[in-house]
Coordinates of C-alpha atoms in Angstrom, one line a residue:
M929 CA 127.3 42.8 132.8
S930 CA 126.6 44.6 135.9
K931 CA 122.8 44.6 137.0
Q932 CA 122.9 48.7 136.5
K933 CA 124.0 47.9 133.3
Q934 CA 121.5 45.5 132.5
L935 CA 118.8 47.8 133.9
L936 CA 120.2 51.0 132.1
L937 CA 119.9 48.5 128.6
G938 CA 116.2 47.4 129.5
F939 CA 115.3 50.9 130.0
F940 CA 116.4 51.8 126.6
I941 CA 115.0 49.0 124.9
I942 CA 111.7 49.7 126.4
L943 CA 112.0 53.5 125.1
F944 CA 112.7 52.3 121.6
C945 CA 110.4 50.5 121.4
A946 CA 107.3 52.4 122.9
C947 CA 108.7 55.2 120.7
E948 CA 107.8 53.5 117.1
D949 CA 105.7 54.8 114.8
D950 CA 102.9 53.1 113.8
K951 CA 102.9 53.4 110.5
S952 CA 99.7 51.7 109.6
S953 CA 97.4 54.4 111.2
D954 CA 99.2 57.1 109.0
E955 CA 97.0 59.2 107.2
I956 CA 97.7 60.4 103.6
L957 CA 96.7 64.1 103.3
P958 CA 96.0 65.0 99.4
E959 CA 97.9 67.5 97.9
Y960 CA 95.8 68.9 95.4
G961 CA 91.6 69.2 95.0
I962 CA 89.1 68.1 92.8
I963 CA 85.8 69.9 91.7
S964 CA 83.3 67.5 89.3
G965 CA 79.7 67.0 88.9
E966 CA 77.3 67.4 85.8
I967 CA 75.9 70.1 83.6
N968 CA 72.4 69.2 82.5
F969 CA 72.0 71.4 79.2
T970 CA 68.3 72.0 78.3
G971 CA 67.2 74.1 75.2
T972 CA 68.3 73.9 71.7
W973 CA 72.3 73.8 71.0
P974 CA 73.2 76.8 68.8
D975 CA 74.6 76.2 65.5
S976 CA 78.1 77.9 66.3
G977 CA 79.9 79.7 69.0
D978 CA 81.3 78.4 72.2
V979 CA 80.3 77.0 75.6
L980 CA 82.4 77.6 78.2
L981 CA 82.5 76.3 81.3
A982 CA 84.8 78.4 83.9
L983 CA 85.8 77.9 87.5
N984 CA 86.0 81.7 89.1
T985 CA 88.4 82.7 92.4
Q986 CA 86.0 86.2 92.3
Y987 CA 82.5 86.7 91.8
P988 CA 81.3 88.6 89.3
P989 CA 84.4 87.3 87.5
T990 CA 87.2 89.9 87.7
G991 CA 90.3 88.4 86.2
P992 CA 91.2 85.1 84.9
P993 CA 89.3 82.0 86.0
A994 CA 91.7 79.4 88.0
D995 CA 90.3 76.8 85.3
Y996 CA 88.2 76.6 82.0
M997 CA 87.2 74.3 79.5
Y998 CA 85.1 74.3 76.4
I999 CA 82.5 72.3 76.1
M1000 CA 81.3 70.6 72.9
S1001 CA 77.8 69.4 72.0
D1002 CA 79.3 65.7 70.9
S1003 CA 81.2 65.4 74.4
L1004 CA 77.3 65.2 75.7
S1005 CA 75.2 62.3 77.0
N1006 CA 72.1 62.5 77.1
D1007 CA 72.4 66.1 77.0
I1008 CA 74.4 65.9 80.2
Y1009 CA 78.0 67.0 80.3
E1010 CA 80.2 65.5 83.5
Y1011 CA 83.0 67.7 84.2
N1012 CA 86.3 67.4 86.4
F1013 CA 88.3 70.4 87.7
S1014 CA 91.3 68.6 89.1
D1015 CA 94.8 68.8 90.4
L1016 CA 93.3 72.7 92.5
T1017 CA 95.1 74.3 95.1
F1018 CA 93.5 74.4 98.7
R1019 CA 91.4 78.1 98.8
V1020 CA 87.9 79.3 98.5
Y1021 CA 86.3 79.4 95.2
E1022 CA 83.3 81.5 94.7
A1023 CA 81.6 80.3 91.5
I1024 CA 81.3 78.4 88.5
T1025 CA 80.0 79.5 85.3
V1026 CA 78.8 77.9 82.0
T1027 CA 78.3 80.8 79.2
Y1028 CA 77.6 80.9 75.9
W1029 CA 79.4 83.0 73.6
P1030 CA 77.5 83.7 69.9
A1031 CA 80.3 83.0 67.1
G1032 CA 81.9 87.0 66.0
Y1033 CA 82.0 87.8 69.8
G1034 CA 84.4 91.1 70.2
V1035 CA 85.1 91.1 66.6
G1036 CA 84.2 94.9 66.0
G1037 CA 82.7 95.0 69.0
S1038 CA 79.8 93.2 68.1
G1039 CA 77.7 90.7 70.6
S1040 CA 77.8 90.1 73.9
Y1041 CA 78.1 86.3 75.6
Q1042 CA 75.2 84.9 77.3
S1043 CA 75.3 83.4 81.6
I1044 CA 73.4 80.3 80.4
G1045 CA 74.3 78.2 84.3
I1046 CA 75.9 79.3 87.4
H1047 CA 76.4 77.8 90.9
N1048 CA 77.7 81.0 92.7
D1049 CA 78.0 79.5 96.6
S1050 CA 81.5 79.5 97.6
I1051 CA 83.6 76.4 97.5
N1052 CA 86.4 75.9 100.4
V1053 CA 88.9 73.3 98.6
T1054 CA 91.3 72.2 101.5
Q1055 CA 93.0 69.4 102.7
E1056 CA 90.6 67.9 104.5
N1057 CA 87.8 68.7 102.3
H1058 CA 89.6 68.1 99.1
S1059 CA 86.9 67.1 96.8
H1060 CA 83.3 68.4 96.0
V1061 CA 80.9 67.1 93.6
I1062 CA 78.5 70.1 91.8
N1063 CA 76.1 69.6 89.5
I1064 CA 74.6 72.6 87.1
D1065 CA 71.6 73.4 84.8
A1066 CA 72.5 75.7 81.8
V1067 CA 69.9 76.7 79.6
F1068 CA 69.8 77.9 76.0
D1069 CA 67.2 80.6 75.4

C-alpha cells in the first residue's frame, strides 16, 4: 500500500472516530407533562352532590377542561386528596379549580355550583419544565 493511501486511510479512521456519537451524554426528553399535588379539604363534606377537580386552559373557564376528575370523600386520607394530571400536552394551563356541585344541579335550572378551591396562576408545562407540584386548599362552607 502506498504511503498516500495509508495517510488517506488513517485520515478517514480518525475522522470516523472523532464523529462518533457519545450515547452516554444524551438526555431523554419527556413527551408529556405532569401536574400533581394535594388538596387539603376543610369543613364538612356534603351528604350529596359531586366534587370536581378541573384543569383549565383558560380562566375563567369558557369551555371544557383539559382534564378533570371527580373526588369522593372516601378517597381522602386525613382530609387530603392526592391528585395527578399526567400525559399533558406542553402548553400553558391557566387554573386548577375545585368545585362542589349539589345534587340536582341543573335539573329544571335550580341550584348553582360553588367554587371551594382554586389555583389560578399560569402553569407553563414544557419539555424542560414538565413536572409541577401544586397544592390547593378547598373549603366547604
